[in-house]
Short mmCIF file of C-alpha atoms in Angstrom, two decimals:
data_model
loop_
_atom_site.label_atom_id
_atom_site.label_comp_id
_atom_site.label_asym_id
_atom_site.label_seq_id
_atom_site.Cartn_x
_atom_site.Cartn_y
_atom_site.Cartn_z
CA GLN A 1 243.04 105.24 161.25
CA ALA A 2 240.25 105.31 158.67
CA GLU A 3 237.47 102.74 159.03
CA LEU A 4 237.77 99.78 156.73
CA GLY A 5 235.44 99.80 153.69
CA LYS A 6 234.06 103.35 154.44
CA PRO A 7 235.05 106.76 153.03
CA GLN A 8 237.26 108.90 155.21
CA ARG A 9 235.39 111.44 157.30
CA ASN A 10 236.85 114.92 156.81
CA CYS A 11 234.51 117.01 158.98
CA TYR A 12 234.35 118.17 162.60
CA THR A 13 232.10 116.74 165.26
CA LEU A 14 229.29 119.16 166.17
CA PRO A 15 228.53 120.12 169.77
CA GLY A 16 225.39 118.97 171.55
CA PHE A 17 221.83 120.34 171.31
CA ASP A 18 222.28 122.62 174.32
CA PHE A 19 225.07 124.61 172.57
CA SER A 20 224.27 128.23 171.48
CA TYR A 21 225.98 129.49 168.38
CA GLY A 22 227.16 133.09 168.10
CA LEU A 23 228.88 135.65 170.37
CA TYR A 24 227.61 135.98 173.91
CA ILE A 25 227.84 139.51 175.38
CA HIS A 26 227.69 139.82 179.14
CA ARG A 27 225.51 142.64 180.41
CA THR A 28 227.42 145.52 181.97
CA ASP A 29 224.58 147.95 182.70
CA GLY A 30 222.77 145.86 185.31
CA GLY A 31 219.43 145.82 183.51
CA VAL A 32 216.26 147.49 184.80
CA PRO A 33 217.22 147.61 188.53
CA GLU A 34 220.45 149.42 187.70
CA ALA A 35 218.62 151.93 185.45
CA ILE A 36 216.01 152.66 188.17
CA GLY A 37 218.48 152.99 191.04
CA HIS A 38 221.17 155.18 189.38
CA TRP A 39 221.35 158.27 187.15
CA ASN A 40 224.11 157.40 184.71
CA THR A 41 224.13 160.29 182.25
CA VAL A 42 226.07 160.37 179.01
CA LYS A 43 228.89 162.88 179.02
CA PRO A 44 228.73 165.34 176.10
CA ARG A 45 231.39 165.00 173.47
CA THR A 46 233.83 167.83 173.15
CA ALA A 47 233.65 169.39 169.72
CA ILE A 48 236.79 168.98 167.66
CA VAL A 49 238.11 172.47 166.96
CA GLN A 50 239.10 172.64 163.32
CA LYS A 51 241.92 175.02 162.51
CA MET A 52 240.63 177.28 159.77
CA PRO A 53 242.90 178.58 157.00
CA ARG A 54 244.27 182.10 157.07
CA ASP A 55 242.17 184.94 155.66
CA PHE A 56 244.84 186.55 153.46
CA ILE A 57 242.39 189.01 151.87
CA THR A 58 241.58 190.67 155.21
CA MET A 59 245.23 190.58 156.34
CA ASN A 60 246.48 192.11 153.07
CA ARG A 61 243.88 194.87 153.30
CA GLY A 62 244.93 195.64 156.87
CA ALA A 63 248.63 195.63 155.92
CA LEU A 64 248.01 198.07 153.07
CA LYS A 65 246.01 200.37 155.35
CA ALA A 66 248.90 200.27 157.84
CA GLY A 67 251.28 201.39 155.06
CA TYR A 68 253.28 198.20 154.51
CA THR A 69 254.48 197.50 150.96
CA THR A 70 257.36 195.00 151.05
CA ALA A 71 257.09 191.22 151.45
CA HIS A 72 259.08 191.24 154.71
CA GLU A 73 256.70 193.77 156.28
CA PHE A 74 253.73 191.70 155.10
CA ASN A 75 255.18 188.55 156.76
CA LEU A 76 255.70 190.45 160.02
CA TYR A 77 252.10 191.69 159.83
CA TYR A 78 250.87 188.12 159.28
CA LYS A 79 252.72 186.97 162.43
CA ALA A 80 251.41 189.90 164.46
CA LYS A 81 247.76 189.62 163.37
CA ASP A 82 246.85 186.06 162.48
CA ILE A 83 243.29 186.35 161.14
CA ARG A 84 241.51 183.10 160.25
CA CYS A 85 238.58 182.48 157.91
CA LYS A 86 235.16 182.34 159.53
CA ASP A 87 233.55 178.91 159.58
CA ASP A 88 230.26 179.87 157.94
CA LYS A 89 229.88 176.49 156.22
CA TYR A 90 229.45 174.51 159.45
CA ASN A 91 227.82 177.26 161.52
CA ARG A 92 224.41 176.02 162.70
CA PHE A 93 223.33 179.44 164.02
CA LYS A 94 224.10 181.40 160.85
CA LYS A 95 220.64 180.96 159.32
CA CYS A 96 217.71 181.74 161.56
CA PRO A 97 214.31 180.16 160.84
CA PRO A 98 211.95 182.32 158.77
CA LYS A 99 209.32 184.33 160.60
CA VAL A 100 205.90 182.97 159.75
CA PRO A 101 202.51 184.05 161.12
CA ALA A 102 200.84 182.04 163.88
CA ASP A 103 197.97 180.85 161.66
CA PHE A 104 200.27 179.73 158.82
CA THR A 105 199.42 176.33 157.34
CA TYR A 106 202.20 174.24 155.84
CA GLY A 107 201.71 172.07 152.79
CA ILE A 108 200.26 172.38 149.29
CA THR A 109 196.87 173.93 148.70
CA THR A 110 194.21 171.63 147.33
CA ARG A 111 193.34 171.90 143.66
CA PRO A 112 189.97 173.54 142.90
CA CYS A 113 187.15 171.22 141.89
CA THR A 114 186.69 170.49 138.19
CA PRO A 115 183.63 172.37 136.83
CA PHE A 116 181.83 169.44 135.19
CA PHE A 117 178.86 171.61 134.26
CA ASP A 118 181.09 173.85 132.11
CA LEU A 119 182.69 170.78 130.54
CA LEU A 120 179.34 169.27 129.61
CA GLN A 121 178.12 172.54 128.07
CA HIS A 122 181.38 173.07 126.07
CA ARG A 123 181.85 176.38 127.85
CA TYR A 124 185.62 176.44 127.28
CA LYS A 125 185.15 176.00 123.53
CA GLU A 126 182.71 178.94 123.43
CA LEU A 127 185.14 181.14 125.38
CA TRP A 128 187.98 180.24 123.02
CA MET A 129 185.79 181.01 119.98
CA GLU A 130 184.87 184.41 121.44
CA GLN A 131 188.56 185.22 121.99
CA GLN A 132 189.39 184.26 118.39
CA ARG A 133 186.57 186.40 117.01
CA ALA A 134 187.69 189.40 119.08
CA LEU A 135 191.29 188.90 117.89
CA THR A 136 190.17 188.72 114.24
CA ARG A 137 188.12 191.92 114.61
CA ALA A 138 191.05 193.76 116.17
CA GLN A 139 193.36 192.62 113.35
CA ARG A 140 190.88 193.83 110.71
CA VAL A 141 190.59 197.26 112.36
CA GLU A 142 194.39 197.53 112.56
CA LYS A 143 194.72 196.54 108.89
CA LYS A 144 192.17 199.18 107.82
CA LYS A 145 194.06 201.88 109.73
CA VAL A 146 197.31 200.93 108.03
CA THR A 147 195.81 200.84 104.51
CA LYS A 148 194.06 204.22 104.91
CA GLY A 149 197.12 206.18 105.99
CA LYS A 150 199.68 204.52 103.69
CA VAL A 151 199.96 204.96 99.91
CA CYS A 152 200.83 201.82 97.98
CA GLU A 153 204.27 202.07 96.42
CA THR A 154 204.74 200.84 92.85
CA ARG A 155 207.84 199.95 90.90
CA THR A 156 207.86 203.39 89.24
CA THR A 157 207.76 205.35 92.52
CA PHE A 158 210.44 203.11 93.98
CA LEU A 159 212.74 203.70 90.97
CA ARG A 160 212.17 207.46 91.24
CA LYS A 161 213.30 207.46 94.85
CA HIS A 162 216.15 204.97 94.35
CA PRO A 163 217.46 205.14 90.77
CA PRO A 164 219.64 202.22 89.68
CA PRO A 165 223.39 202.95 89.31
CA ALA A 166 224.61 203.81 85.85
CA LYS A 167 226.33 200.98 84.02
CA GLU A 168 229.98 201.57 83.30
CA GLU A 169 230.73 200.98 79.63
CA SER A 170 233.55 198.51 79.26
CA PHE A 171 235.29 197.78 75.95
CA TRP A 172 236.33 194.31 75.00
CA HIS A 173 240.06 193.54 75.00
CA LEU A 174 242.08 190.53 74.08
CA PRO A 175 242.92 188.54 77.20
CA ARG A 176 246.60 188.26 76.29
CA LEU A 177 246.88 192.06 75.99
CA GLU A 178 245.16 192.89 79.27
CA LYS A 179 248.24 193.17 81.52
CA VAL A 180 250.76 194.42 78.95
CA GLY A 181 252.24 197.78 79.86
CA PRO A 182 253.12 200.58 77.37
CA HIS A 183 256.41 200.24 75.47
CA LEU A 184 256.77 203.94 74.72
CA SER A 185 256.32 206.99 76.95
CA THR A 186 255.89 210.18 74.88
CA PHE A 187 255.48 212.47 77.89
CA PRO A 188 258.53 214.40 79.07
CA ASP A 189 257.87 213.58 82.78
CA ARG A 190 255.27 212.08 85.14
CA ASP A 191 253.65 215.39 86.00
CA ALA A 192 252.87 216.08 82.36
CA ARG A 193 251.40 212.57 81.99
CA LYS A 194 249.14 213.04 85.04
CA LYS A 195 248.06 216.46 83.77
CA ALA A 196 247.15 215.05 80.34
CA PHE A 197 245.15 212.13 81.83
CA SER A 198 243.33 214.42 84.27
CA ALA A 199 242.23 216.65 81.38
#
C-alpha cells in the first residue's frame, strides 16, 4: 500500500553502485595469447556470380549469318547458343593504369612569381598601349588600301546600274463598280475575244 501522507512512488528501484549498465560481450578470440599461438586466417568470400542478360544483338547477327529467318528458327538458335552480355561495368581489370614515366611528378605546378618590378614600372600598361598603337596603324593602312582601289558610288551611278521599276498607271474607278462583270458580250466566241484583247 501507499505510504500515508506521501505521494505514490511510480518508479523502479535502481541497482547498486557496482552494477554496469550496457551489454556485456564475452571474448571469443582468446585475446593476445590466442593471437600469438594460432594462425586463424579469414576465409575469402566467394564472389556472387550475377547472371547477365542475353546479348540478343550478337545472337541475332549469328542467326542471320547462319541463314535463319523465321521466329521458330531464331528461338532454336537462342537455345543452342546462349550468349550473355559481358560485364564491363563491374570489371576491375578492364581499364589498365596509364603508363607514366619514372620521373613523373604528380600534382599541380606552382604558379610563377609575380613580377613586382614590372608592376611598379607600369610595364603592362606600356605593352597594352604599344599593341593599341600597332592595331591603329594597321587599320589605317588597310583603310587607305580600300579607298585607293575603290571608286565611291553615288546615287546617280547606283540608279544607272539598278533603275527603279516603271510605275503602272492605274485609273480611278468607283468602288461599287469594281467587281461588276460585263452585261453584254459582243464577240461571237471566246477565241475572238481573246484575239481582240491580245491585239
